[in-house]
JSON list of C-alpha atoms in Angstrom, two decimals:
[
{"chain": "A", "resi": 111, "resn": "UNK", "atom": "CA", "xyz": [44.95, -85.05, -13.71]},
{"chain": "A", "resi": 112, "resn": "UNK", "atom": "CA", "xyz": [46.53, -88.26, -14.39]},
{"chain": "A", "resi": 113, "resn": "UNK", "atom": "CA", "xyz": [43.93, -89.99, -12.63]},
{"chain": "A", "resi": 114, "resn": "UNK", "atom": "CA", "xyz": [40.94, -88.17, -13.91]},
{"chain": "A", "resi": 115, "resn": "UNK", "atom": "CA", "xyz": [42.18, -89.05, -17.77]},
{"chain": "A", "resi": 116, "resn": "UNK", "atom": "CA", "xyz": [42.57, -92.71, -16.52]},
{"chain": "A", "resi": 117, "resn": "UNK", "atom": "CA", "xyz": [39.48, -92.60, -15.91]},
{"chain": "A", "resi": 118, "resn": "UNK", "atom": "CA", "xyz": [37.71, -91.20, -19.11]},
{"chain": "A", "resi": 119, "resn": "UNK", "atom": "CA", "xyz": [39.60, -93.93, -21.13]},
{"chain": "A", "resi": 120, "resn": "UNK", "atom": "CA", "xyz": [38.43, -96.63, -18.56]},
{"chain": "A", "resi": 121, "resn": "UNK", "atom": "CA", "xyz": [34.38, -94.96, -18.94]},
{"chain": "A", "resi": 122, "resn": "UNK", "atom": "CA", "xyz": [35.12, -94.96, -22.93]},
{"chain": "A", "resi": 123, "resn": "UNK", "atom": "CA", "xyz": [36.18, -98.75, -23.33]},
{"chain": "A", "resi": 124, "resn": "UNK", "atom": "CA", "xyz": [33.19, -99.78, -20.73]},
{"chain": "A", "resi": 125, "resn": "UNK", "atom": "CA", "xyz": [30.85, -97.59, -22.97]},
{"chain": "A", "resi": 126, "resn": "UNK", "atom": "CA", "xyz": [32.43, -99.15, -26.19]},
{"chain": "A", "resi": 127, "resn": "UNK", "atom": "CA", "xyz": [31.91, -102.79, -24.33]},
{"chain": "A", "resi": 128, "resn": "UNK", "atom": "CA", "xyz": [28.50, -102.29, -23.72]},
{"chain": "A", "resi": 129, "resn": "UNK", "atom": "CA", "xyz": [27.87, -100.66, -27.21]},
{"chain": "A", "resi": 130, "resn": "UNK", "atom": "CA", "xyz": [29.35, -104.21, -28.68]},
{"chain": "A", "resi": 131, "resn": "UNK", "atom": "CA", "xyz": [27.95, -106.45, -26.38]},
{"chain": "A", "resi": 132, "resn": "UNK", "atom": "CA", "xyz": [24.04, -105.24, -26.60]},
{"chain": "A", "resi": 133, "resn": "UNK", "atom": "CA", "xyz": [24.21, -104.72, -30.26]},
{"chain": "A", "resi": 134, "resn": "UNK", "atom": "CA", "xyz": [25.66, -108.38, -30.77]},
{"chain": "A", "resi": 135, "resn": "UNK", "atom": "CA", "xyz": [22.52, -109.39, -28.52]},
{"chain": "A", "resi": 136, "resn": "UNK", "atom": "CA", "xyz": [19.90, -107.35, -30.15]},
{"chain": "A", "resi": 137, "resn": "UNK", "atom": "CA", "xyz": [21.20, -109.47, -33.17]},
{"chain": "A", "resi": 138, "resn": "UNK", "atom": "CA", "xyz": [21.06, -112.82, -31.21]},
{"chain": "A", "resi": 139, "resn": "UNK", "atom": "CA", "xyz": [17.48, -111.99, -28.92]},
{"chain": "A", "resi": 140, "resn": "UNK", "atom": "CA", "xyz": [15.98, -108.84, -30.50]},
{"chain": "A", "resi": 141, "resn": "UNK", "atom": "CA", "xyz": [14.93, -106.06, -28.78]},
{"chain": "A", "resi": 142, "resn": "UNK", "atom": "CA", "xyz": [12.60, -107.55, -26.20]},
{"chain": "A", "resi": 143, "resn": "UNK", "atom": "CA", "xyz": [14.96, -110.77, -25.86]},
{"chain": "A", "resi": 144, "resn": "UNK", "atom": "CA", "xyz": [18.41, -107.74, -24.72]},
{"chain": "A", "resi": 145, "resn": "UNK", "atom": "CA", "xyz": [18.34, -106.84, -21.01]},
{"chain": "A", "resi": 146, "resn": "UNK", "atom": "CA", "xyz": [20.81, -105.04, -19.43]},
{"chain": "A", "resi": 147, "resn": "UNK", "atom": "CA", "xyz": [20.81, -107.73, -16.91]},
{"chain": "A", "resi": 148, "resn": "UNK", "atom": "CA", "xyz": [22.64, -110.21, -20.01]},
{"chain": "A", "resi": 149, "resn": "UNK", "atom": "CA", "xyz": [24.80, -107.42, -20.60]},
{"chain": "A", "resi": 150, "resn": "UNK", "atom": "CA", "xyz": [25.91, -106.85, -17.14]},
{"chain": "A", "resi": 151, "resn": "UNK", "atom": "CA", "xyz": [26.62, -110.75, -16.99]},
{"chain": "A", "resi": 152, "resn": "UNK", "atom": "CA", "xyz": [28.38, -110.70, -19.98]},
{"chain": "A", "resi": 153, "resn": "UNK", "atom": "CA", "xyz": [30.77, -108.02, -19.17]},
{"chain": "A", "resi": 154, "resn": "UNK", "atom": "CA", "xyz": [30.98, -109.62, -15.48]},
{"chain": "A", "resi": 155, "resn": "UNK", "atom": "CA", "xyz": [29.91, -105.80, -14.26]},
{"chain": "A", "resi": 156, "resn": "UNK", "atom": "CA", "xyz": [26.83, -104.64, -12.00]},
{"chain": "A", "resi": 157, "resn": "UNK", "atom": "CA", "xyz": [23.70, -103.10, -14.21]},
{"chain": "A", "resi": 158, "resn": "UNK", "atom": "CA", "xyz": [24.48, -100.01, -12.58]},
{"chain": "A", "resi": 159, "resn": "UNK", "atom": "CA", "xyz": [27.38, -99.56, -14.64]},
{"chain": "A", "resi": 160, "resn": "UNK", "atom": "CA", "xyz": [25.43, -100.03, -17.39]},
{"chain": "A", "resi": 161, "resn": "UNK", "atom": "CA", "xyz": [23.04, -97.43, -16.32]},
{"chain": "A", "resi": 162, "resn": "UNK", "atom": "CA", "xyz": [25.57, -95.26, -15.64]},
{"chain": "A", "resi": 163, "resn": "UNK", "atom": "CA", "xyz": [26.04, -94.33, -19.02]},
{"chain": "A", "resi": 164, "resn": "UNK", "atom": "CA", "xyz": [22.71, -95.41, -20.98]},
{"chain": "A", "resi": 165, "resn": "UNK", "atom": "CA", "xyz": [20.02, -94.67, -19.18]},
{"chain": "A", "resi": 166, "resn": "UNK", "atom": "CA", "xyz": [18.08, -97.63, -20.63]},
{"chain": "A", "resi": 167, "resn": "UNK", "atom": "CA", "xyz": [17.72, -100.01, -24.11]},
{"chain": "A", "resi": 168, "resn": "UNK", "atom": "CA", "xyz": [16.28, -96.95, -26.00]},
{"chain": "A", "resi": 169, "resn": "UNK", "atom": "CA", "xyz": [19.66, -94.86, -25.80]},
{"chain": "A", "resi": 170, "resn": "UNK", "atom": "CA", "xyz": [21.26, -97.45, -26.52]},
{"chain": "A", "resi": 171, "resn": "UNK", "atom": "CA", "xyz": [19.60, -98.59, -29.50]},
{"chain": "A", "resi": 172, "resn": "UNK", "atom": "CA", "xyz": [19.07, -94.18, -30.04]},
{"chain": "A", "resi": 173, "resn": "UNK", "atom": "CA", "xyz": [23.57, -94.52, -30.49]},
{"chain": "A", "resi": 174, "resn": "UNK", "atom": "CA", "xyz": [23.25, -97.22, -33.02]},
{"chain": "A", "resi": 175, "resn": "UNK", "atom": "CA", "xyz": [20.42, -95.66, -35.28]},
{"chain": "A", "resi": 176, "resn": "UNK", "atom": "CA", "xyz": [22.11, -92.22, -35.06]},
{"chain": "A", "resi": 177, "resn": "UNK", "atom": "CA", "xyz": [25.40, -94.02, -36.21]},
{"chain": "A", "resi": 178, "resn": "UNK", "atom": "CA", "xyz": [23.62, -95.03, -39.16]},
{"chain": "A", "resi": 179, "resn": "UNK", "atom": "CA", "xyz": [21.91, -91.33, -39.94]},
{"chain": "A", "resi": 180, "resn": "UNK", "atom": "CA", "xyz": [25.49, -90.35, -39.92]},
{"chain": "A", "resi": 181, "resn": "UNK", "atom": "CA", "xyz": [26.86, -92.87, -42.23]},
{"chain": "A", "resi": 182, "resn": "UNK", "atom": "CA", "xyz": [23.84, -92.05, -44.63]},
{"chain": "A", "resi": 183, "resn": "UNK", "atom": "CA", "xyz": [24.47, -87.91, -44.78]},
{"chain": "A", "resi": 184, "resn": "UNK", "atom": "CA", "xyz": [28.08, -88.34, -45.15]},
{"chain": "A", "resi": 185, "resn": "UNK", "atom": "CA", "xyz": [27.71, -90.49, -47.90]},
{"chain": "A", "resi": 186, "resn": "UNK", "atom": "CA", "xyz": [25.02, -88.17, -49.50]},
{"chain": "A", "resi": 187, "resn": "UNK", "atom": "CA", "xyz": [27.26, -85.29, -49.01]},
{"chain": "A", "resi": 188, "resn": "UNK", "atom": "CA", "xyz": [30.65, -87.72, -50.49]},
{"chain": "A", "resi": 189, "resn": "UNK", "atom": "CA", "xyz": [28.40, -86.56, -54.20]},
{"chain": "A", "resi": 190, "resn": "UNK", "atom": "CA", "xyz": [27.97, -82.84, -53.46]},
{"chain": "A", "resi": 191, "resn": "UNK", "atom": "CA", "xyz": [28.11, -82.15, -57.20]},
{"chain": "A", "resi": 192, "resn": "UNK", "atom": "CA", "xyz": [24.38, -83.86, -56.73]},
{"chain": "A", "resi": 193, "resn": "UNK", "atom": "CA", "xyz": [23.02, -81.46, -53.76]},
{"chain": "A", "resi": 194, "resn": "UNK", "atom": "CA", "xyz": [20.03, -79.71, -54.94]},
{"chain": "A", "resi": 195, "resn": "UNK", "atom": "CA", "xyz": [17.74, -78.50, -51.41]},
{"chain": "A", "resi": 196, "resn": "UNK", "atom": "CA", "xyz": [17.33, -79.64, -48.05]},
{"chain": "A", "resi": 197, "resn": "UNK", "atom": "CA", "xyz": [14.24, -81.29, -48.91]},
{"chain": "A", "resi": 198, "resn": "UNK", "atom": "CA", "xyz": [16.21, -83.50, -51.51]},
{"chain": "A", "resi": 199, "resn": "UNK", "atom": "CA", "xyz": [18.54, -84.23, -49.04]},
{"chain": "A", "resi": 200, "resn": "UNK", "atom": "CA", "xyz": [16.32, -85.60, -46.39]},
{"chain": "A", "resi": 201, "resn": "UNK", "atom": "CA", "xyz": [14.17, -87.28, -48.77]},
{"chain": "A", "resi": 202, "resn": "UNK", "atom": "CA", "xyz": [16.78, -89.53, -49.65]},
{"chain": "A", "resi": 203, "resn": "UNK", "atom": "CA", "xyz": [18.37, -89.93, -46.31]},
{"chain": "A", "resi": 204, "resn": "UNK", "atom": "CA", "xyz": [14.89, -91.32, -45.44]},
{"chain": "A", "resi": 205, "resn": "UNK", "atom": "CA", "xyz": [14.67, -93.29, -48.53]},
{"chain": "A", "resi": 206, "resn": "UNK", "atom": "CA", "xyz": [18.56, -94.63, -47.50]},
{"chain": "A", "resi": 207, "resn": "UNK", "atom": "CA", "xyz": [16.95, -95.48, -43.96]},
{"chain": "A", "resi": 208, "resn": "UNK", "atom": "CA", "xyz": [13.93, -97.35, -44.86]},
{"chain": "A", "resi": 209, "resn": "UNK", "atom": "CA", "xyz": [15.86, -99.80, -47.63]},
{"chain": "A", "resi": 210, "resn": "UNK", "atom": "CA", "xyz": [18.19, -100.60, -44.75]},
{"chain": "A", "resi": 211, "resn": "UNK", "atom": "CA", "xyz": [16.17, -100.66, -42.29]},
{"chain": "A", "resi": 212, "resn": "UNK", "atom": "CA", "xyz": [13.02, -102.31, -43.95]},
{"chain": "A", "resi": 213, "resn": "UNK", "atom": "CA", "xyz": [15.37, -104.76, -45.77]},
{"chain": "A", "resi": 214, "resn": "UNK", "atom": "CA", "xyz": [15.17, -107.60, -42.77]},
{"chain": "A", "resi": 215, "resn": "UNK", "atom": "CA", "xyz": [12.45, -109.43, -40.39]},
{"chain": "A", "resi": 216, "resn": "UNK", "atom": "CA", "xyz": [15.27, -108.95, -37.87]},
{"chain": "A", "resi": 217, "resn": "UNK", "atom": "CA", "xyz": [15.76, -104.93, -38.64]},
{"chain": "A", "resi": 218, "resn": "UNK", "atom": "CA", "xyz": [12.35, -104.22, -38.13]},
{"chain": "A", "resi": 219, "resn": "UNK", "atom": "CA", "xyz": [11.54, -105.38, -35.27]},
{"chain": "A", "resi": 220, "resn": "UNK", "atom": "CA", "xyz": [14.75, -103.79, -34.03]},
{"chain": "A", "resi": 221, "resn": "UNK", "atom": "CA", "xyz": [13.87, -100.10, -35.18]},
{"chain": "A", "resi": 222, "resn": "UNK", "atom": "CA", "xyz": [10.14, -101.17, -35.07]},
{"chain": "A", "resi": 223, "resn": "UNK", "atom": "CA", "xyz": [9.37, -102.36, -31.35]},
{"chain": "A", "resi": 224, "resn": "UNK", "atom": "CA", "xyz": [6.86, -100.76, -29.80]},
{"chain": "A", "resi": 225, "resn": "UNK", "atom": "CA", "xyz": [8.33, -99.76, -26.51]},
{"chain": "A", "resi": 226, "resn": "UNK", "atom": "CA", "xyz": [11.59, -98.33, -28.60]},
{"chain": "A", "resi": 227, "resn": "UNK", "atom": "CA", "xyz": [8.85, -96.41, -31.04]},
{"chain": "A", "resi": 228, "resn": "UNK", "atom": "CA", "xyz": [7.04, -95.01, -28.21]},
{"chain": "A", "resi": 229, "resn": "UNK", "atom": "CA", "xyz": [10.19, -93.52, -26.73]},
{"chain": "A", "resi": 230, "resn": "UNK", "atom": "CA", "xyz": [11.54, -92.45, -30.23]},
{"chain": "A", "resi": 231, "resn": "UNK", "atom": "CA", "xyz": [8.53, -90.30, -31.05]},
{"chain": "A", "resi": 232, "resn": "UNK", "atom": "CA", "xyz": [9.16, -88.18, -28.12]},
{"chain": "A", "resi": 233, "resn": "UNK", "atom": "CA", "xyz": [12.84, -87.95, -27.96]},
{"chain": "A", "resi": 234, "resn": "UNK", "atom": "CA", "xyz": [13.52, -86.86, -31.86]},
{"chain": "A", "resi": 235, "resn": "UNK", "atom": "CA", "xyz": [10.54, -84.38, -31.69]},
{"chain": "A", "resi": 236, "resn": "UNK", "atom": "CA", "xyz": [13.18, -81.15, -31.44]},
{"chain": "A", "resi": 237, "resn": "UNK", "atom": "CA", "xyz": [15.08, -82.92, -34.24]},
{"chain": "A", "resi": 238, "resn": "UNK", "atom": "CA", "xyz": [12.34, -83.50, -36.83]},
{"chain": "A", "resi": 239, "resn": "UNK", "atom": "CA", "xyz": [11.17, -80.04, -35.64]},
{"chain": "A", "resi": 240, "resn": "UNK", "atom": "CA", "xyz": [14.53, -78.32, -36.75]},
{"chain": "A", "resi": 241, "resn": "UNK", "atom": "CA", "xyz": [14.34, -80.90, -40.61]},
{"chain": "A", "resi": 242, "resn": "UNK", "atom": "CA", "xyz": [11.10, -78.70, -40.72]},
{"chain": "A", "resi": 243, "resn": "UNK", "atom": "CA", "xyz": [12.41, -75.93, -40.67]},
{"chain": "A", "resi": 244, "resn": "UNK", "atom": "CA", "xyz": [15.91, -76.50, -42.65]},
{"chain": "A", "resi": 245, "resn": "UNK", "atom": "CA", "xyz": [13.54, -77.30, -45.32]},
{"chain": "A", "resi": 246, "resn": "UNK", "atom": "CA", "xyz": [10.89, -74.13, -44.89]},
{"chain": "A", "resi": 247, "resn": "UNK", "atom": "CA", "xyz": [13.90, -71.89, -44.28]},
{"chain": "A", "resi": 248, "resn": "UNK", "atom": "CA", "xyz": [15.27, -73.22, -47.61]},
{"chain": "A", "resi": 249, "resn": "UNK", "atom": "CA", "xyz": [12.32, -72.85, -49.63]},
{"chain": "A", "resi": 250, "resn": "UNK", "atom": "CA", "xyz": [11.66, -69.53, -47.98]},
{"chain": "A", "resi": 251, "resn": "UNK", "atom": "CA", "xyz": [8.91, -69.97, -45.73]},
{"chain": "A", "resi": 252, "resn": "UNK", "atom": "CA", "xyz": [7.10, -68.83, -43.08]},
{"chain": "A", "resi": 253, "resn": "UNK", "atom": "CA", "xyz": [6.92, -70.93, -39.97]},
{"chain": "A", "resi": 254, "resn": "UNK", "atom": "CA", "xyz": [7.15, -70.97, -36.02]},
{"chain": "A", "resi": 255, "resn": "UNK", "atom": "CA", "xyz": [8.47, -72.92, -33.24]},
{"chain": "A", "resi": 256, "resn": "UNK", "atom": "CA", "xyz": [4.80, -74.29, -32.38]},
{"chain": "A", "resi": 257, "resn": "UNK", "atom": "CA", "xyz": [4.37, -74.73, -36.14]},
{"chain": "A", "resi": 258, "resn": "UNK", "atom": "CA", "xyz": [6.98, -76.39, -36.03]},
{"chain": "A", "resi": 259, "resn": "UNK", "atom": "CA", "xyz": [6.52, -78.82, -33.77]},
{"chain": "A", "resi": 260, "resn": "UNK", "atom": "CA", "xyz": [2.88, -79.38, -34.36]},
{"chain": "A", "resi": 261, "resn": "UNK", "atom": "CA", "xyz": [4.11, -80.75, -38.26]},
{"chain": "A", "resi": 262, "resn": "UNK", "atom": "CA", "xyz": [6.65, -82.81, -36.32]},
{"chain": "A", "resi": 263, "resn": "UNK", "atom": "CA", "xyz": [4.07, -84.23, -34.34]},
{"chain": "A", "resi": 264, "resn": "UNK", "atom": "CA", "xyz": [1.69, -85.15, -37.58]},
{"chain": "A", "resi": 265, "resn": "UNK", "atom": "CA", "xyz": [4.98, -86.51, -39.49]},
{"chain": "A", "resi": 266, "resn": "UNK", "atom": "CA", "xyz": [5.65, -89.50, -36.97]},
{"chain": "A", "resi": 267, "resn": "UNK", "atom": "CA", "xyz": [1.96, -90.14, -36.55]},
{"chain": "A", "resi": 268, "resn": "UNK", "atom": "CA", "xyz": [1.70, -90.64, -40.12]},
{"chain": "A", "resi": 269, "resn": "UNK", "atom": "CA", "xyz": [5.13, -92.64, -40.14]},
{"chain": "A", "resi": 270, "resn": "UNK", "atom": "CA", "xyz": [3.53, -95.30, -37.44]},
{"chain": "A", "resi": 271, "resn": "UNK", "atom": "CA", "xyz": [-0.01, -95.53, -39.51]},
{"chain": "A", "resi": 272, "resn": "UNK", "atom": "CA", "xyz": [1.88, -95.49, -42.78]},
{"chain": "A", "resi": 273, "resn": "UNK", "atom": "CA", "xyz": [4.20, -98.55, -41.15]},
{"chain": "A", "resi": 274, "resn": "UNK", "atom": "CA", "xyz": [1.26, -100.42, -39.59]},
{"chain": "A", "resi": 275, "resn": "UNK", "atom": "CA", "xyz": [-0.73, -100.34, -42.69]},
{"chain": "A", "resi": 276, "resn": "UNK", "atom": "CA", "xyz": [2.73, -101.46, -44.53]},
{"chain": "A", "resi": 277, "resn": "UNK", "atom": "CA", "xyz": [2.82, -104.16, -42.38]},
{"chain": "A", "resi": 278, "resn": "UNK", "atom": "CA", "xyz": [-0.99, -105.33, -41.98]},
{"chain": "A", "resi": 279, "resn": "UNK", "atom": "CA", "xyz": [-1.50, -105.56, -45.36]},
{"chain": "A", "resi": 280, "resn": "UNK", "atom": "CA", "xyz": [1.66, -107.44, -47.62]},
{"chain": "A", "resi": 281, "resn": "UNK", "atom": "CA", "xyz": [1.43, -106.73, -51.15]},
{"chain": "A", "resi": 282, "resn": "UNK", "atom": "CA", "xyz": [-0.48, -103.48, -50.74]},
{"chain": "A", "resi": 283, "resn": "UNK", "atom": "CA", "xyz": [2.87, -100.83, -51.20]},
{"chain": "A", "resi": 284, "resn": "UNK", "atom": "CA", "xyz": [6.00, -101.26, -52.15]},
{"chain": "A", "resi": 285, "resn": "UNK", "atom": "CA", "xyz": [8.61, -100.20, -49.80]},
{"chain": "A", "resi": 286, "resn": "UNK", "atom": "CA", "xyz": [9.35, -97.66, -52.83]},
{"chain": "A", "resi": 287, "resn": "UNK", "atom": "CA", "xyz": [6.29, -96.68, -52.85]},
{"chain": "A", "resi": 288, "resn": "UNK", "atom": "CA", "xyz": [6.20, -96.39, -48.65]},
{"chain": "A", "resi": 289, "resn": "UNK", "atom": "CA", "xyz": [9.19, -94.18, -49.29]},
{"chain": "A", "resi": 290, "resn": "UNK", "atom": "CA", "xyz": [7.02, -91.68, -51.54]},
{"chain": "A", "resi": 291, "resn": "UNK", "atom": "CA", "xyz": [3.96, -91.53, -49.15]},
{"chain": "A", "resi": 292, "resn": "UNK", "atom": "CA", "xyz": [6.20, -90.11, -46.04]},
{"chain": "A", "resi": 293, "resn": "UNK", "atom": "CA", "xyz": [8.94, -87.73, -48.07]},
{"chain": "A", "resi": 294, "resn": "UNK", "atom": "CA", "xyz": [5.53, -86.77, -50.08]},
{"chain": "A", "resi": 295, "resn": "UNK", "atom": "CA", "xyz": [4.09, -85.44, -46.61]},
{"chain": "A", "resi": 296, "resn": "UNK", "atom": "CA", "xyz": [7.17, -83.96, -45.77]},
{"chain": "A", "resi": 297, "resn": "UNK", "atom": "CA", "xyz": [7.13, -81.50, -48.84]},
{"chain": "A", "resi": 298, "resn": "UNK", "atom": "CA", "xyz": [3.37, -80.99, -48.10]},
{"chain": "A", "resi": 299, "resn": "UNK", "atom": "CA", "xyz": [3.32, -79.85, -44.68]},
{"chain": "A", "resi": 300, "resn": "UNK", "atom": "CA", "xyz": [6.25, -77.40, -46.01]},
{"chain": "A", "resi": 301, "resn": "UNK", "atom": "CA", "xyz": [4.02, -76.21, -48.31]},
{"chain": "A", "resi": 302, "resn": "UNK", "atom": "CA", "xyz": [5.81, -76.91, -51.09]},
{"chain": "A", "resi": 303, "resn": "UNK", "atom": "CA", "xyz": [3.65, -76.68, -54.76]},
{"chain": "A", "resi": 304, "resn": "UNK", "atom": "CA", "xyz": [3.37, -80.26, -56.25]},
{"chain": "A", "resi": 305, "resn": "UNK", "atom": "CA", "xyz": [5.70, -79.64, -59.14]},
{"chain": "A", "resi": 306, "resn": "UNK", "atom": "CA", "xyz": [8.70, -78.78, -56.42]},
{"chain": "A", "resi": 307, "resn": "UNK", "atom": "CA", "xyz": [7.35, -82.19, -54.56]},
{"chain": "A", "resi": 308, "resn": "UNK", "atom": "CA", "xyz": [7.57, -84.34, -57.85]},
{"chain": "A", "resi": 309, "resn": "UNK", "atom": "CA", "xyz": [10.64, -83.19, -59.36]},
{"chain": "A", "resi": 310, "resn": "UNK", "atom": "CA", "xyz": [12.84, -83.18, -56.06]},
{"chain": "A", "resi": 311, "resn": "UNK", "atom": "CA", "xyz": [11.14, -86.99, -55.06]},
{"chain": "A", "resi": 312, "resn": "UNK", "atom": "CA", "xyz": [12.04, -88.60, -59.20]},
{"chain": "A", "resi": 313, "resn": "UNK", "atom": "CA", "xyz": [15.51, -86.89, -57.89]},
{"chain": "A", "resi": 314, "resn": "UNK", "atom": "CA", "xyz": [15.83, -88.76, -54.91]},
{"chain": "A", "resi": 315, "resn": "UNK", "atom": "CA", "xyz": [15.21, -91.92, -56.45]},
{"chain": "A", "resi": 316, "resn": "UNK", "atom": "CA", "xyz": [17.16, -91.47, -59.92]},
{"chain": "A", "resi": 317, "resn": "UNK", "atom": "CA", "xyz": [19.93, -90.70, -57.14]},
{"chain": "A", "resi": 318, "resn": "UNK", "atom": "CA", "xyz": [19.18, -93.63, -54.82]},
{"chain": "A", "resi": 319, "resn": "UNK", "atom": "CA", "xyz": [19.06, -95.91, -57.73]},
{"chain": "A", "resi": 320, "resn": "UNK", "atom": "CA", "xyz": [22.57, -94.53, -59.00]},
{"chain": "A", "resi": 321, "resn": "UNK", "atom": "CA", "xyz": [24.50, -94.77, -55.97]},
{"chain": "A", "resi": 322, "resn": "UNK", "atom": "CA", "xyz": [23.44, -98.24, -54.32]},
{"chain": "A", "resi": 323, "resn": "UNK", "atom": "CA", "xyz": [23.99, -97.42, -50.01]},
{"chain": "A", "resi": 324, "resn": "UNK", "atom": "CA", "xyz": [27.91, -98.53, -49.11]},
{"chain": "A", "resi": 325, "resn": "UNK", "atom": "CA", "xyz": [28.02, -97.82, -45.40]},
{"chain": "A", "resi": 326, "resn": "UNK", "atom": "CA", "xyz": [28.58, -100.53, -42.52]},
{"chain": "A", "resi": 327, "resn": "UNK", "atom": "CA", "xyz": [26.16, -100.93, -39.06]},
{"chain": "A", "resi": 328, "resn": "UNK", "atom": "CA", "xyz": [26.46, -103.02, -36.03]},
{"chain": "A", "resi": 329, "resn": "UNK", "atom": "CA", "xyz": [23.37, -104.63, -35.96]},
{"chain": "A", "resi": 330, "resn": "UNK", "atom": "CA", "xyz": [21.41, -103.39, -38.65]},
{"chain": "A", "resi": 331, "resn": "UNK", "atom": "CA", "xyz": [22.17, -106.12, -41.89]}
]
């Protein structure tokens, strides 16, 4: 037994090493500059180790993002006096994630690559799937898994056009305003009346405005 909890703790600070290593060189060489061969180097390990317990760059970079969804809801939820609906809530924990992530060259291209996009879209798809349906559920409507899934599906399509056009074309949309274009399609494909979709979107930014983001990230500025 003695053994076996030695080694968790020696699996945790490896994990915790590779966690700080890549995310100082996503910082230093981006996304497509990080390879777990640098890593393995750095830490004077084999790349199996690495692979071992992250599969490949995605989870890795998949830890860090999550980290910083978790920051964002528990600082939402430090003002629960505020709380109005789920739809609220995830409208500004989007707006949250786009000012921090959108704020930096350097952060978009780390949440932004294309081969880390591409693996994203698949991997979240039961997670944007269950937002759906927090916020249907909420608002008392009818859906289904399929439904679902399918409005999942249409959500991060639109995100990548809505982010490509955002980035084609400078001076076109605010990042404010590429804020209201996604959380507006959220309340749409939940079938929410435009009034609901109006008042609960001036809400999230009167609230976003009030209480300027105070979390901290490892690689995201």
């Amino acid at each position: 037994r003695e053994i076996m909890k030695e080694q968790d703790t020696e699996n945790k600070n490896l994990k915790d090493s590779i966690l700080e290593v890549t995310g100082r060189m996503f910082l230093q060489y981006g996304y497509s500059g990080t390879t777990f061969q640098k890593v393995a180097d750095e830490l004077h390990i084999a790349k199996g180790s690495i692979t071992y317990h992250f599969k490949n760059k995605f989870m890795i970079m998949e830890t860090f993002i999550d980290d910083l969804f978790s920051q964002i809801k528990e600082y939402i939820d430090s003002f629960p006096e505020e709380y109005k609906n789920h739809y609220w809530r995830h409208c500004v924990i989007y707006t949250y994630a786009y000012e921090k992530i959108m704020s930096t060259p350097r952060n978009i291209e780390l949440f932004y690559h294309k081969d880390q996009q591409q693996q994203w879209q698949e991997h979240k798809l039961l997670i944007v799937s269950g937002i759906y349906e927090d916020i249907e559920k909420d608002f008392h409507k009818s859906y289904d898994l399929a439904d679902l899934q399918m409005k999942a599906r249409i959500d991060m399509a639109a995100r990548s056009r809505l982010f490509q056009t955002y980035q084609e074309n400078p001076g076109i949309m605010t990042l404010r305003q590429f804020c209201y274009y996604h959380i507006y399609l959220i309340g749409i494909l939940c079938k929410l009346d435009e009034l609901t979709i109006q008042e609960n979107i001036q809400d999230t930014f009167d609230f976003v405005d009030r209480h300027p983001l105070k979390i901290s990230s490892s690689i995201f500025e």
